[in-house]
């Protein structure tokens, strides 16, 4: 979910920008510039020391090469220090060849025998030569008569390895500084190039961030997050957000309630959190369409799925359980109204017949007619209550028999039907039986010799329910499909949805550890079989003697008492025929 960027931001002020794009860009530029300056400084600091060390080592190498020439030590011992002497000539030749600033050769008293300035020959050197005259080499940066220089000093030995003097070579420090300064422009060029590339990368990243955040300010993002959390957890519709892999990113409180999930479902895969089934297929997008109906537990949900730009999806869920019950109750009411209208017409015909018999003074025929009419209904009710001792189920079957008769369908009890009044959940069985009888009535209506056969029997604590109709039957390939939400061969009712009755029957049966199946009848039509383990309570749990002897009479008396003591307006709930 996203919102358009805020357009009104008050008066323009100079200072720290508010938009995410600008702030991130400035921070990245500051970081890149700081890193570039730091790296450049860290590179220049050791470079200066490295250049100094190179200059001193070069001076020391020149001094060592000079001291290694035997003719210089021999001339130092056999001649006098003169500007045109052999020592001065050799030293100048070496200085010009190596590019050194000076090459000074001295005796053991520190008197110069060579110098760049010939007038200084014969004078004592300006710096302390004692270390070199003591036989040790020296590298240093020091200042002398020619200014600051990188120096190397070594002892001058004769053929017997005795110290007869020293050699001091200097490299002008200005040349070392010049090399350092010559390196800086190239280094700055590299640093500038790196800074430019970093700035470009920062700009491109910030532009991408600008598009992804819709050019919002940080305050806007914080406000949107707060508003989103408040909205998600306050609306009365379930909201589930999924990423491109089918993992749950978020779900609000209503979605947790409707799907029976906890807060820990966020971050889990949809199939792992919900398990297999139509609900998972609808949320995952494997079933497409608008206003898709699915059943989760005892709830009827209406789902709509909207893909998002990142490959995920947002699914909204609405609870239609009450609406479905109301719609199906409305369907039942319409059916009852039609049945009452037909019954009223038939009752009027019977009254007219009775009136005619009385006017013709055919009193005996009138009595026989009334007895026959009343006896049919009484026989049906007695037949049902004798075999089905639970008052709720018996009342349901008597009512359904009346509706079936008005639609030209015969409803009868199967041979061997006997159900004691020991049901653990009579209302659940009423819902199951009502759905199956309504479906069978719709299927059998209009067929030749239209009939419905209902069988109920107890096997220990297990109840086995069978409903057979004379309709066209169920194709073999659809024996599993008819128990899926949304599958139906009927026209849409007033509430606009079908295909929920049989899935609810299966869920009610499975909730009690039972099962429901469909098969083909031998004489045509379909047979629905529901097995409900432990649907009957033990006789001792009800405080009555076990069946046998006066057991049936006790069941009948208890059933009559339950009917008399039922509070006004109590209903078994509408059937949810699909």
Short mmCIF file of N, CA, C and O in Angstrom, two decimals, residues 386-389 416-420 456-458 552:
data_model
loop_
_atom_site.label_atom_id
_atom_site.label_comp_id
_atom_site.label_asym_id
_atom_site.label_seq_id
_atom_site.Cartn_x
_atom_site.Cartn_y
_atom_site.Cartn_z
N UNK A 386 -41.37 -43.16 15.55
CA UNK A 386 -41.10 -44.50 16.05
C UNK A 386 -39.68 -44.93 15.72
O UNK A 386 -39.02 -45.61 16.52
N UNK A 387 -39.16 -44.52 14.55
CA UNK A 387 -37.83 -44.95 14.13
C UNK A 387 -36.74 -43.95 14.49
O UNK A 387 -35.58 -44.33 14.68
N UNK A 388 -37.10 -42.68 14.54
CA UNK A 388 -36.13 -41.63 14.89
C UNK A 388 -36.61 -41.00 16.18
O UNK A 388 -37.58 -40.22 16.19
N UNK A 389 -35.96 -41.32 17.31
CA UNK A 389 -36.46 -40.92 18.61
C UNK A 389 -35.94 -39.57 19.08
O UNK A 389 -36.39 -39.07 20.10
N UNK A 416 -34.97 -50.86 8.52
CA UNK A 416 -33.90 -50.99 9.51
C UNK A 416 -33.51 -49.69 10.17
O UNK A 416 -32.57 -49.66 10.96
N UNK A 417 -34.23 -48.61 9.86
CA UNK A 417 -33.91 -47.32 10.48
C UNK A 417 -34.31 -47.34 11.95
O UNK A 417 -35.45 -47.68 12.29
N UNK A 418 -33.38 -46.99 12.82
CA UNK A 418 -33.66 -46.88 14.25
C UNK A 418 -32.53 -46.05 14.87
O UNK A 418 -31.37 -46.45 14.86
N UNK A 419 -32.91 -44.92 15.42
CA UNK A 419 -31.92 -44.03 16.02
C UNK A 419 -32.40 -43.63 17.41
O UNK A 419 -33.43 -42.95 17.54
N UNK A 420 -31.71 -44.04 18.47
CA UNK A 420 -32.14 -43.69 19.83
C UNK A 420 -31.87 -42.21 20.13
O UNK A 420 -31.10 -41.54 19.43
N UNK A 456 -31.28 -44.08 8.96
CA UNK A 456 -30.49 -43.70 10.13
C UNK A 456 -30.38 -44.93 11.02
O UNK A 456 -31.41 -45.51 11.41
N UNK A 457 -29.18 -45.31 11.36
CA UNK A 457 -29.03 -46.44 12.27
C UNK A 457 -27.80 -46.22 13.15
O UNK A 457 -26.88 -45.48 12.79
N UNK A 458 -27.87 -46.86 14.31
CA UNK A 458 -26.79 -46.74 15.29
C UNK A 458 -26.00 -48.03 15.32
O UNK A 458 -26.58 -49.13 15.35
N UNK A 552 -37.14 -47.96 24.84
CA UNK A 552 -37.72 -47.12 23.80
C UNK A 552 -38.77 -46.19 24.39
O UNK A 552 -38.87 -45.03 24.01
#
